[in-house]
C-alpha positions as CSV (number, residue, x, y, z in Angstrom):
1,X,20.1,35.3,-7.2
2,X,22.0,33.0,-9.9
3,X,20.2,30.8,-12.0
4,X,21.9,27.9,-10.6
5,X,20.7,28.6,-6.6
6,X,17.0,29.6,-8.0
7,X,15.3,26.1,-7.8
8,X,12.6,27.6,-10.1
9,X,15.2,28.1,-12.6
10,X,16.0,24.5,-12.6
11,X,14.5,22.3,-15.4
12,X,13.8,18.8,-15.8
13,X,14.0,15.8,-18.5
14,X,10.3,14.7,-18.7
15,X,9.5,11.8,-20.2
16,X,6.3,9.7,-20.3
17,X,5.4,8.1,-16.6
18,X,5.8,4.3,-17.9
19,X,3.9,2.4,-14.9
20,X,3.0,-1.5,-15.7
21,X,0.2,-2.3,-18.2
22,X,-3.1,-1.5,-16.6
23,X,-1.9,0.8,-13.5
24,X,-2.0,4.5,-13.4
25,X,-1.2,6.6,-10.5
26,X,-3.0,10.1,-9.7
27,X,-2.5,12.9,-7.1
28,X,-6.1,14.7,-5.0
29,X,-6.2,17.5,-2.6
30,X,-7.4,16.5,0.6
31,X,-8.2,20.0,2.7
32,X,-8.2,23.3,1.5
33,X,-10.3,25.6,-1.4
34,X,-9.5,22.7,-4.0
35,X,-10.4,19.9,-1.7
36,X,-11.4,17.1,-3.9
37,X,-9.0,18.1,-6.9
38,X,-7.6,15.2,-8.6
39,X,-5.5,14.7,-11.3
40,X,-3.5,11.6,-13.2
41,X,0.3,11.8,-13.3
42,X,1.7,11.4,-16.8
43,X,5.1,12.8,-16.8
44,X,7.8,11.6,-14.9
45,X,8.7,13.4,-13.0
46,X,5.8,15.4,-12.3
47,X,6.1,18.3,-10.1
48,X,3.5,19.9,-8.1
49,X,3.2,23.6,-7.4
50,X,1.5,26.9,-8.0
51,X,3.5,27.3,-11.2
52,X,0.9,26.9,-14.1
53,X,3.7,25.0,-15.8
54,X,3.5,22.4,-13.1
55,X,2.2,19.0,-13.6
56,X,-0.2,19.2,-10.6
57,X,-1.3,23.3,-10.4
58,X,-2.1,24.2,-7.0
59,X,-3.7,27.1,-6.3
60,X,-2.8,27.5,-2.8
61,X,-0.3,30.8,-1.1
62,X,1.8,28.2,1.0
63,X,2.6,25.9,-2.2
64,X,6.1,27.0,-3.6
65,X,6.1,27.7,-7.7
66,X,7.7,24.5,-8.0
67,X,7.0,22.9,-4.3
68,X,7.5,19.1,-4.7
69,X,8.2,16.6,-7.2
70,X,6.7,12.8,-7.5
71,X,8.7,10.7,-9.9
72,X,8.9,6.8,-10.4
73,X,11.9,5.1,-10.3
74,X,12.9,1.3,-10.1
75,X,8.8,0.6,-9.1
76,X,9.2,3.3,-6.5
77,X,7.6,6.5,-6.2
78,X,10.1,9.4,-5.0
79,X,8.7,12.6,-3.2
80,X,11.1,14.9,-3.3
81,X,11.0,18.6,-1.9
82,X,12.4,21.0,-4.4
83,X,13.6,23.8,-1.6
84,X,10.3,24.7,-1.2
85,X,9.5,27.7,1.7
86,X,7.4,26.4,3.5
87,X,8.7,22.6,3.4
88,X,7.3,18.7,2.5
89,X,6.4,17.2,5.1
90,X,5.1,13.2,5.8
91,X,4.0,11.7,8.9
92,X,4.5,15.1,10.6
93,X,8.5,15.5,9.3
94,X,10.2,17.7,6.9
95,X,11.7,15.8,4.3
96,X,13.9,16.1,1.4
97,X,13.3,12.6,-0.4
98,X,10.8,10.0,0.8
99,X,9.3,7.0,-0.7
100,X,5.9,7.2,-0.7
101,X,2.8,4.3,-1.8
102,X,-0.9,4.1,-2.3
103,X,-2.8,5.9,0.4
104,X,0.3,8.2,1.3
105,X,-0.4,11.4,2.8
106,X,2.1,14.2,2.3
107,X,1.7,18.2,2.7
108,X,2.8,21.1,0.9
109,X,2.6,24.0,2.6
110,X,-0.8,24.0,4.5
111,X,-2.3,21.3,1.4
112,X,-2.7,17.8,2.1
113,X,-2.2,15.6,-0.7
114,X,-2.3,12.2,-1.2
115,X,-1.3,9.5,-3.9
116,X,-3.9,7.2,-5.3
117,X,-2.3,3.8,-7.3
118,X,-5.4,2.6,-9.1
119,X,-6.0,-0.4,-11.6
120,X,-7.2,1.3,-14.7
121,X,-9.8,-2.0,-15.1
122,X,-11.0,-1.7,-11.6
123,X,-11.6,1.8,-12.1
124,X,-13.7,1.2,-15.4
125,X,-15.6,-1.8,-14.2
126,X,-16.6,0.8,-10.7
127,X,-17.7,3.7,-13.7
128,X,-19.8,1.2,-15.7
129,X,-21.6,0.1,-12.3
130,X,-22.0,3.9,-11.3
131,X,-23.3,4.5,-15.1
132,X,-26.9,7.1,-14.8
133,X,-26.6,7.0,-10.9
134,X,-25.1,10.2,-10.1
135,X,-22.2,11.8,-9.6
136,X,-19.4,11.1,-6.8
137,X,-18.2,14.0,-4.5
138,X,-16.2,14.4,-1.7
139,X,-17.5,16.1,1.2
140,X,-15.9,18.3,3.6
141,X,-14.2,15.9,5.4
142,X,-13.3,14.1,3.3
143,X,-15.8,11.1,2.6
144,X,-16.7,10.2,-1.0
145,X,-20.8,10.3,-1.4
146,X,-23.2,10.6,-4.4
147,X,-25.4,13.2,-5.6
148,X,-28.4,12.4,-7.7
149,X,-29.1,14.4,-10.6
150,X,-33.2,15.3,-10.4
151,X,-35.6,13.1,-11.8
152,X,-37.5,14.5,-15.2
153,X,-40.8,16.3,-14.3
């Protein structure tokens, strides 16, 4: 196979993911071993595979090397499937290209992700408030609860 047709060979101009002052956007697993994995998009664009050089590493056997890619354009984000094997799919389709906002749900391979647009601010003011009251987790399917760290003896 030529370097050219071998999508893993293919390399992209990253630069910094510029989003407006205050905003950040981030990528979490929804189903499978890493269920709850969540991580902040910096670069842009960000790709999202089992290659440890991706962006977003997901350890998962349908996830291509180099599966997807999220990148922001023009106050869009772009999910965009890289040839993966075993497809991008939203709302139940295959796709090649798709815009895709806050609450989004998109799978690669058998992985459900989904894109989270948060307000940095928000996001500190709802840490402060949680400050000493345990830890947030999300359960099996898929609810956020918390889990209290044992009192001293």
């Amino acid at each position: 196979m030529t370097a050219d047709k071998d999508i893993t060979a293919v390399s992209f101009k990253k630069q910094k993911l510029e989003l407006p002052k205050g905003k950040k956007a981030s990528v979490i697993i929804l189903s499978g071993p890493e269920m709850g994995k969540k991580q902040e998009l910096t670069a842009n664009p960000s790709v999202l595979g089992r290659d440890k050089m991706a962006e977003f590493v997901i350890a998962n056997s349908t996830v291509s090397r180099r599966h997807a890619l999220i990148r922001y354009h023009n106050g869009k984000y772009i999910l965009k499937d890289l040839k993966s094997t075993n497809g991008t799919f939203f709302g139940g389709s295959r796709i090649d290209e798709i815009v895709i906002n806050h609450g989004d749900k998109f799978q690669l391979g058998s992985c459900l992700v989904q894109l989270i647009l948060e307000d940095e601010r928000e996001e500190t003011q709802v840490n402060k408030g949680n400050k000493g009251s345990g830890l947030n987790r999300v359960t099996e399917n898929g609810d956020f609860s918390k889990t209290r760290s044992p009192k001293p003896a």
